[in-house]
Coordinates of C-alpha atoms and ligand atoms in Angstrom, one line a residue:
M1 CA -19.4 39.3 49.3
S2 CA -18.7 41.6 46.4
I3 CA -16.0 40.5 43.9
S4 CA -14.0 43.0 41.9
V5 CA -14.0 41.9 38.3
T6 CA -11.8 42.9 35.4
V7 CA -12.7 41.7 32.0
L8 CA -10.2 41.7 29.0
A9 CA -12.5 42.3 26.2
G10 CA -12.8 42.7 22.4
G11 CA -16.1 43.2 20.8
V12 CA -19.4 41.3 21.4
G13 CA -18.2 38.3 23.5
G14 CA -16.7 40.6 26.0
A15 CA -19.4 43.1 25.9
R16 CA -22.0 40.5 26.8
L17 CA -20.1 38.8 29.5
A18 CA -19.4 42.3 30.9
H19 CA -23.1 43.0 30.8
G20 CA -23.6 39.6 32.7
F21 CA -21.2 40.8 35.5
A22 CA -23.0 44.2 35.7
L23 CA -26.4 42.2 36.1
A24 CA -24.9 39.7 38.6
Q25 CA -23.3 42.4 40.8
P26 CA -25.3 45.7 40.3
D27 CA -23.4 47.3 43.0
D28 CA -20.0 46.4 41.9
A29 CA -19.8 46.9 38.1
P30 CA -16.9 45.4 36.3
T31 CA -13.8 47.0 34.9
C32 CA -13.5 46.4 31.1
V33 CA -10.0 46.6 29.6
V34 CA -10.8 46.9 25.8
N35 CA -9.0 46.4 22.5
V36 CA -8.3 49.4 20.4
G37 CA -6.6 47.7 17.5
D38 CA -9.8 47.9 15.5
D39 CA -10.1 51.7 15.8
T40 CA -10.3 53.4 12.5
V41 CA -10.9 56.8 10.9
R42 CA -14.0 57.1 8.8
H43 CA -15.1 60.5 7.2
G44 CA -12.6 62.2 9.4
L45 CA -14.1 60.7 12.6
H46 CA -12.4 58.5 15.0
V47 CA -14.3 55.2 15.5
S48 CA -13.5 52.8 18.4
P49 CA -15.8 49.8 17.6
D50 CA -14.8 47.5 20.4
L51 CA -15.3 50.2 23.0
D52 CA -18.6 51.3 21.6
T53 CA -19.8 47.7 21.4
V54 CA -19.0 47.3 25.1
M55 CA -20.5 50.7 26.0
Y56 CA -23.7 50.2 24.1
T57 CA -24.2 46.8 25.5
L58 CA -23.7 48.0 29.0
A59 CA -26.0 50.8 28.3
G60 CA -28.7 48.5 27.0
L61 CA -28.6 50.3 23.6
D62 CA -26.8 47.8 21.4
D63 CA -28.2 46.1 18.3
E64 CA -28.3 42.6 19.6
D65 CA -28.7 40.9 16.2
R66 CA -25.8 42.5 14.5
G67 CA -23.6 42.7 17.6
W68 CA -22.5 46.1 16.8
G69 CA -23.9 49.6 16.6
L70 CA -27.1 51.0 18.3
T71 CA -30.5 49.5 18.0
G72 CA -33.1 51.3 16.1
E73 CA -30.6 53.2 14.1
S74 CA -31.4 55.4 10.9
Y75 CA -29.0 56.1 8.0
A76 CA -29.7 59.5 6.7
V77 CA -26.2 60.7 7.2
L78 CA -24.7 57.7 5.6
D79 CA -27.1 58.0 2.6
Q80 CA -26.1 61.6 2.1
L81 CA -22.5 60.9 2.4
A82 CA -22.9 58.3 -0.4
R83 CA -24.6 60.9 -2.6
L84 CA -21.5 63.1 -1.9
G85 CA -19.3 60.3 -3.3
E86 CA -17.9 59.0 0.0
D87 CA -17.2 55.3 0.4
T88 CA -19.9 53.9 2.8
W89 CA -18.9 50.3 3.1
F90 CA -18.4 50.9 6.8
T91 CA -21.9 51.3 8.1
L92 CA -22.3 54.2 10.5
G93 CA -25.8 54.9 11.9
D94 CA -27.0 58.5 12.6
R95 CA -26.9 58.1 16.4
D96 CA -23.7 56.2 16.4
L97 CA -22.1 59.0 14.4
A98 CA -22.9 61.4 17.3
T99 CA -20.5 59.3 19.5
H100 CA -17.8 59.6 17.0
V101 CA -18.3 63.4 16.5
V102 CA -17.9 63.8 20.3
R103 CA -15.0 61.5 20.6
T104 CA -13.1 63.1 17.7
A105 CA -13.7 66.7 18.9
R106 CA -12.4 65.8 22.4
L107 CA -9.4 63.9 21.1
R108 CA -8.6 66.9 18.9
E109 CA -8.7 69.1 22.0
G110 CA -6.1 66.8 23.4
V111 CA -8.2 64.7 25.8
P112 CA -6.9 61.1 26.1
L113 CA -9.1 58.4 24.7
S114 CA -9.5 57.0 28.3
A115 CA -11.0 60.2 29.6
V116 CA -13.2 60.7 26.5
T117 CA -14.4 57.0 26.9
A118 CA -15.3 57.6 30.5
S119 CA -17.2 60.6 29.7
L120 CA -19.1 59.0 26.9
A121 CA -20.0 56.1 29.1
T122 CA -21.2 58.1 32.0
S123 CA -23.4 60.2 29.6
L124 CA -25.0 57.0 28.5
G125 CA -25.6 55.8 32.0
V126 CA -23.0 53.0 32.2
D127 CA -21.7 52.3 35.6
A128 CA -18.9 49.9 34.5
R129 CA -15.4 51.3 34.1
L130 CA -14.4 51.2 30.4
L131 CA -10.7 51.5 29.9
P132 CA -9.1 51.4 26.5
V133 CA -6.0 49.3 26.9
T134 CA -4.0 52.2 25.8
D135 CA -4.4 55.9 24.9
D136 CA -1.7 55.6 22.4
P137 CA -2.5 54.7 18.7
V138 CA -2.2 50.9 18.1
R139 CA -3.7 49.7 14.9
T140 CA -4.1 46.0 13.9
L141 CA -2.7 45.1 10.4
V142 CA -3.7 41.8 8.8
G143 CA -1.3 39.9 6.7
T144 CA -3.2 38.0 3.8
P145 CA -2.2 36.5 0.6
S146 CA -3.4 39.8 -1.1
G147 CA -1.0 41.9 1.1
T148 CA -1.4 43.6 4.4
L149 CA -4.7 45.1 5.1
A150 CA -5.9 47.6 7.6
F151 CA -8.2 45.8 10.2
Q152 CA -11.6 47.2 9.0
E153 CA -10.6 46.7 5.3
Y154 CA -10.0 43.0 6.2
F155 CA -13.0 42.6 8.5
V156 CA -15.8 44.7 7.1
R157 CA -15.0 45.7 3.5
R158 CA -13.7 42.2 2.6
Q159 CA -15.9 40.4 5.1
H160 CA -13.0 38.5 6.8
A161 CA -12.8 36.3 3.7
D162 CA -9.0 36.5 3.1
A163 CA -6.8 33.9 4.9
V164 CA -5.0 35.5 7.8
L165 CA -1.2 34.7 7.5
G166 CA -0.1 37.0 10.4
L167 CA -0.9 40.0 12.5
T168 CA 1.0 43.0 13.5
F169 CA 0.0 45.7 15.9
D170 CA 1.3 48.9 14.6
G171 CA 2.4 51.3 17.3
I172 CA 2.5 48.6 20.0
E173 CA 6.1 48.9 21.1
A174 CA 5.5 52.6 22.0
A175 CA 2.1 52.0 23.5
R176 CA 1.7 52.5 27.3
P177 CA -1.2 51.0 29.2
A178 CA -3.8 53.6 29.8
P179 CA -4.3 54.9 33.4
G180 CA -5.9 52.4 35.6
V181 CA -5.3 49.4 33.3
L182 CA -2.4 47.6 35.2
D183 CA -4.1 48.3 38.6
A184 CA -7.3 46.7 37.1
V185 CA -5.4 43.6 36.2
T186 CA -3.4 43.3 39.4
G187 CA -6.1 44.5 41.8
A188 CA -8.8 42.3 40.7
D189 CA -10.3 39.3 42.5
L190 CA -11.5 37.8 39.2
L191 CA -9.7 38.5 35.9
V192 CA -11.7 37.2 32.9
V193 CA -10.4 36.7 29.4
A194 CA -13.6 37.1 27.6
P195 CA -14.8 34.7 24.8
S196 CA -13.2 37.1 22.1
N197 CA -11.1 36.3 19.3
P198 CA -7.8 35.3 20.8
F199 CA -5.7 36.8 17.8
L200 CA -7.7 39.9 16.8
S201 CA -9.2 41.1 20.1
V202 CA -7.2 39.6 23.1
E203 CA -3.6 39.5 21.8
P204 CA -3.7 43.3 21.0
V205 CA -4.8 43.8 24.6
L206 CA -2.0 41.6 26.1
A207 CA 0.7 42.9 23.7
V208 CA 0.6 46.5 25.2
P209 CA 3.8 46.5 27.1
G210 CA 3.2 45.6 30.8
V211 CA -0.2 44.0 30.3
R212 CA 0.8 40.4 29.7
E213 CA 3.2 40.6 32.5
A214 CA 0.5 42.0 34.8
V215 CA -1.8 39.2 33.7
R216 CA 0.9 36.7 34.6
A217 CA 1.7 38.2 37.8
T218 CA -1.7 39.0 39.2
A219 CA -3.0 37.2 42.4
A220 CA -6.6 37.3 40.8
R221 CA -8.4 34.1 39.9
R222 CA -7.8 34.1 36.1
V223 CA -10.5 32.6 34.0
A224 CA -10.6 32.3 30.2
V225 CA -13.8 31.6 28.4
S226 CA -13.4 29.8 25.0
P227 CA -14.9 31.5 22.0
I228 CA -14.8 28.3 20.1
V229 CA -17.7 25.9 20.6
G230 CA -17.9 22.5 19.0
G231 CA -15.0 23.5 16.6
R232 CA -16.6 26.6 15.4
A233 CA -16.4 30.4 16.4
V234 CA -19.5 31.6 18.2
K235 CA -19.1 34.7 15.9
G236 CA -16.5 36.0 13.5
P237 CA -13.4 34.5 11.9
A238 CA -11.6 33.0 15.0
A239 CA -11.8 29.3 13.6
Q240 CA -10.4 30.2 10.2
I241 CA -7.5 32.1 11.9
L242 CA -6.8 29.3 14.4
E243 CA -6.5 27.1 11.4
T244 CA -4.4 29.2 9.1
L245 CA -2.1 30.0 11.9
G246 CA -1.6 26.3 12.6
H247 CA -3.6 25.7 15.8
D248 CA -6.1 23.3 16.7
V249 CA -9.7 24.7 15.8
S250 CA -11.1 23.8 19.2
A251 CA -11.4 25.0 22.8
L252 CA -8.1 22.8 23.3
G253 CA -6.4 25.0 20.8
V254 CA -7.6 28.1 22.6
A255 CA -6.6 26.6 25.9
R256 CA -3.0 26.2 24.6
L257 CA -2.9 29.8 23.7
Y258 CA -3.8 30.9 27.3
A259 CA -1.7 28.2 29.1
D260 CA 0.4 30.8 31.1
L261 CA -2.5 33.3 31.3
A262 CA -5.3 31.7 33.0
D263 CA -5.9 29.2 35.9
V264 CA -9.5 28.2 34.8
M265 CA -10.6 27.4 31.3
V266 CA -14.4 27.6 30.8
I267 CA -15.6 25.5 27.8
D268 CA -19.1 24.8 26.5
D269 CA -21.1 21.6 27.3
A270 CA -20.5 20.7 23.6
D271 CA -16.9 20.4 24.2
A272 CA -17.2 18.3 27.4
A273 CA -14.9 15.7 25.9
L274 CA -12.1 18.2 25.7
A275 CA -12.1 18.7 29.6
A276 CA -9.6 16.0 30.2
P277 CA -7.0 17.2 27.7
I278 CA -7.4 20.8 28.8
A279 CA -6.9 19.7 32.4
E280 CA -3.7 18.0 31.3
L281 CA -2.3 21.5 30.4
G282 CA -2.7 22.4 34.1
F283 CA -6.2 24.3 34.0
D284 CA -9.1 23.8 36.3
V285 CA -11.9 23.2 33.6
V286 CA -15.5 24.3 34.0
V287 CA -17.9 22.8 31.5
T288 CA -21.0 24.8 31.2
D289 CA -23.4 26.6 28.7
T290 CA -21.2 29.6 27.3
I291 CA -23.7 30.7 24.7
M292 CA -25.0 33.9 26.2
G293 CA -28.4 34.1 24.7
G294 CA -30.1 37.2 26.2
P295 CA -29.4 38.9 29.6
A296 CA -30.5 36.0 31.6
G297 CA -27.8 33.7 30.0
R298 CA -25.1 36.4 30.4
E299 CA -26.0 36.8 34.0
R300 CA -26.0 33.1 34.6
L301 CA -22.5 32.6 33.1
A302 CA -21.1 35.6 35.0
G303 CA -22.8 34.2 38.2
E304 CA -20.9 30.8 37.5
L305 CA -17.5 32.7 37.0
L306 CA -18.1 34.6 40.3
G307 CA -18.7 31.4 42.1
L308 CA -15.2 30.3 41.1
V309 CA -13.8 32.9 43.5
R310 CA -16.5 32.4 46.2
T311 CA -15.8 28.6 46.0
P312 CA -12.5 27.9 44.3
A313 CA -12.7 24.9 41.9
Ligands
LIG401 N1 -19.2 45.4 11.3 C1 -19.6 45.0 10.1 O1 -19.6 43.8 9.8 N2 -20.0 45.9 9.1 C2 -20.1 47.2 9.3 O2 -20.5 48.1 8.5 C3 -19.7 47.6 10.6 C4 -19.8 48.9 11.1 C5 -19.5 49.4 12.3 C6 -19.6 50.7 12.7 C7 -19.3 51.1 14.0 C8 -18.9 50.1 15.0 O3 -18.6 50.5 16.2 C9 -18.7 48.8 14.5 C10 -19.0 48.5 13.2 N3 -18.8 47.1 12.9 C11 -19.3 46.7 11.5 C12 -18.3 46.2 13.8 C13 -16.8 46.1 13.8 O4 -16.2 46.4 12.6 C14 -16.3 44.7 14.3 O5 -17.2 43.9 14.9 C15 -15.2 44.9 15.2 O6 -14.3 45.8 14.9 C16 -14.7 43.5 15.6 O7 -14.5 43.3 17.0

């Protein structure tokens, strides 16, 4: 039985789990609804980091160690940009730049981001459907003790060292879900909130008007995977942000955020002791190995989640 899967994804956690679904069901690739709040313009080019992380991972071209960009990159263009006096703190590889050149050219011709993304993904041999959550400009702004920072200033330039006091998503009120997004949420058998940062990656997807409502209303089996394992983020600043925003730094803290958005909470073996308090919130709880080390680990976790639809917990 083939199960239609939609993954709400940020960067690397969503990318790896989506890859797992693509491996587990090769004839029924997942749909990924992806955050665009991290998008930025560098050297005049439109960069969509989360879309590209998902796209490169599904194409098998990702740099697995870094979790972003392409494997085997060279940096001749970036070196030359530095000689020309450009700021090069945002590392763009030569082949990655080709993606941004094509994306920017098409956007300037008036092609929507969703159509550009579909065409880039097809060119790279990706079967999965990659949907930016919106074609409209939404930009994550990070409130810190040093003031409000553009997302990549916070994340890359300042290495997410600033305390996060609040987040805003500039443009969100006017944003409309991209074509196919709401249908992907309401029409899925399995809707997965990826183990991505709840505030930086998942919230700017849910905050696009209509998306959170669709997640609440869908008949899909809704499964969230905790990005916090043993009180620490698998990657990135999720733990610090949970803390500064006053949440429990644990899978339980994450579960509370998703209480009305998911039916099943998937937590790591390391957090087995939290299964009971999470169940008290009303979730079915699955305790398993959530660290997706390599394609086999991704496929195994995806297979377990598919099993939740085949044999409901
Ligand atoms: N992350 C970094 O930590 N340093 C970088 O220089 C960097 C460059 C970069 C270029 C293209 C791209 O698609 C992603 C890139 N990332 C970089 C990752 C990215 O900023 C973040 O991982 C995401 O925005 C968070 O999900």
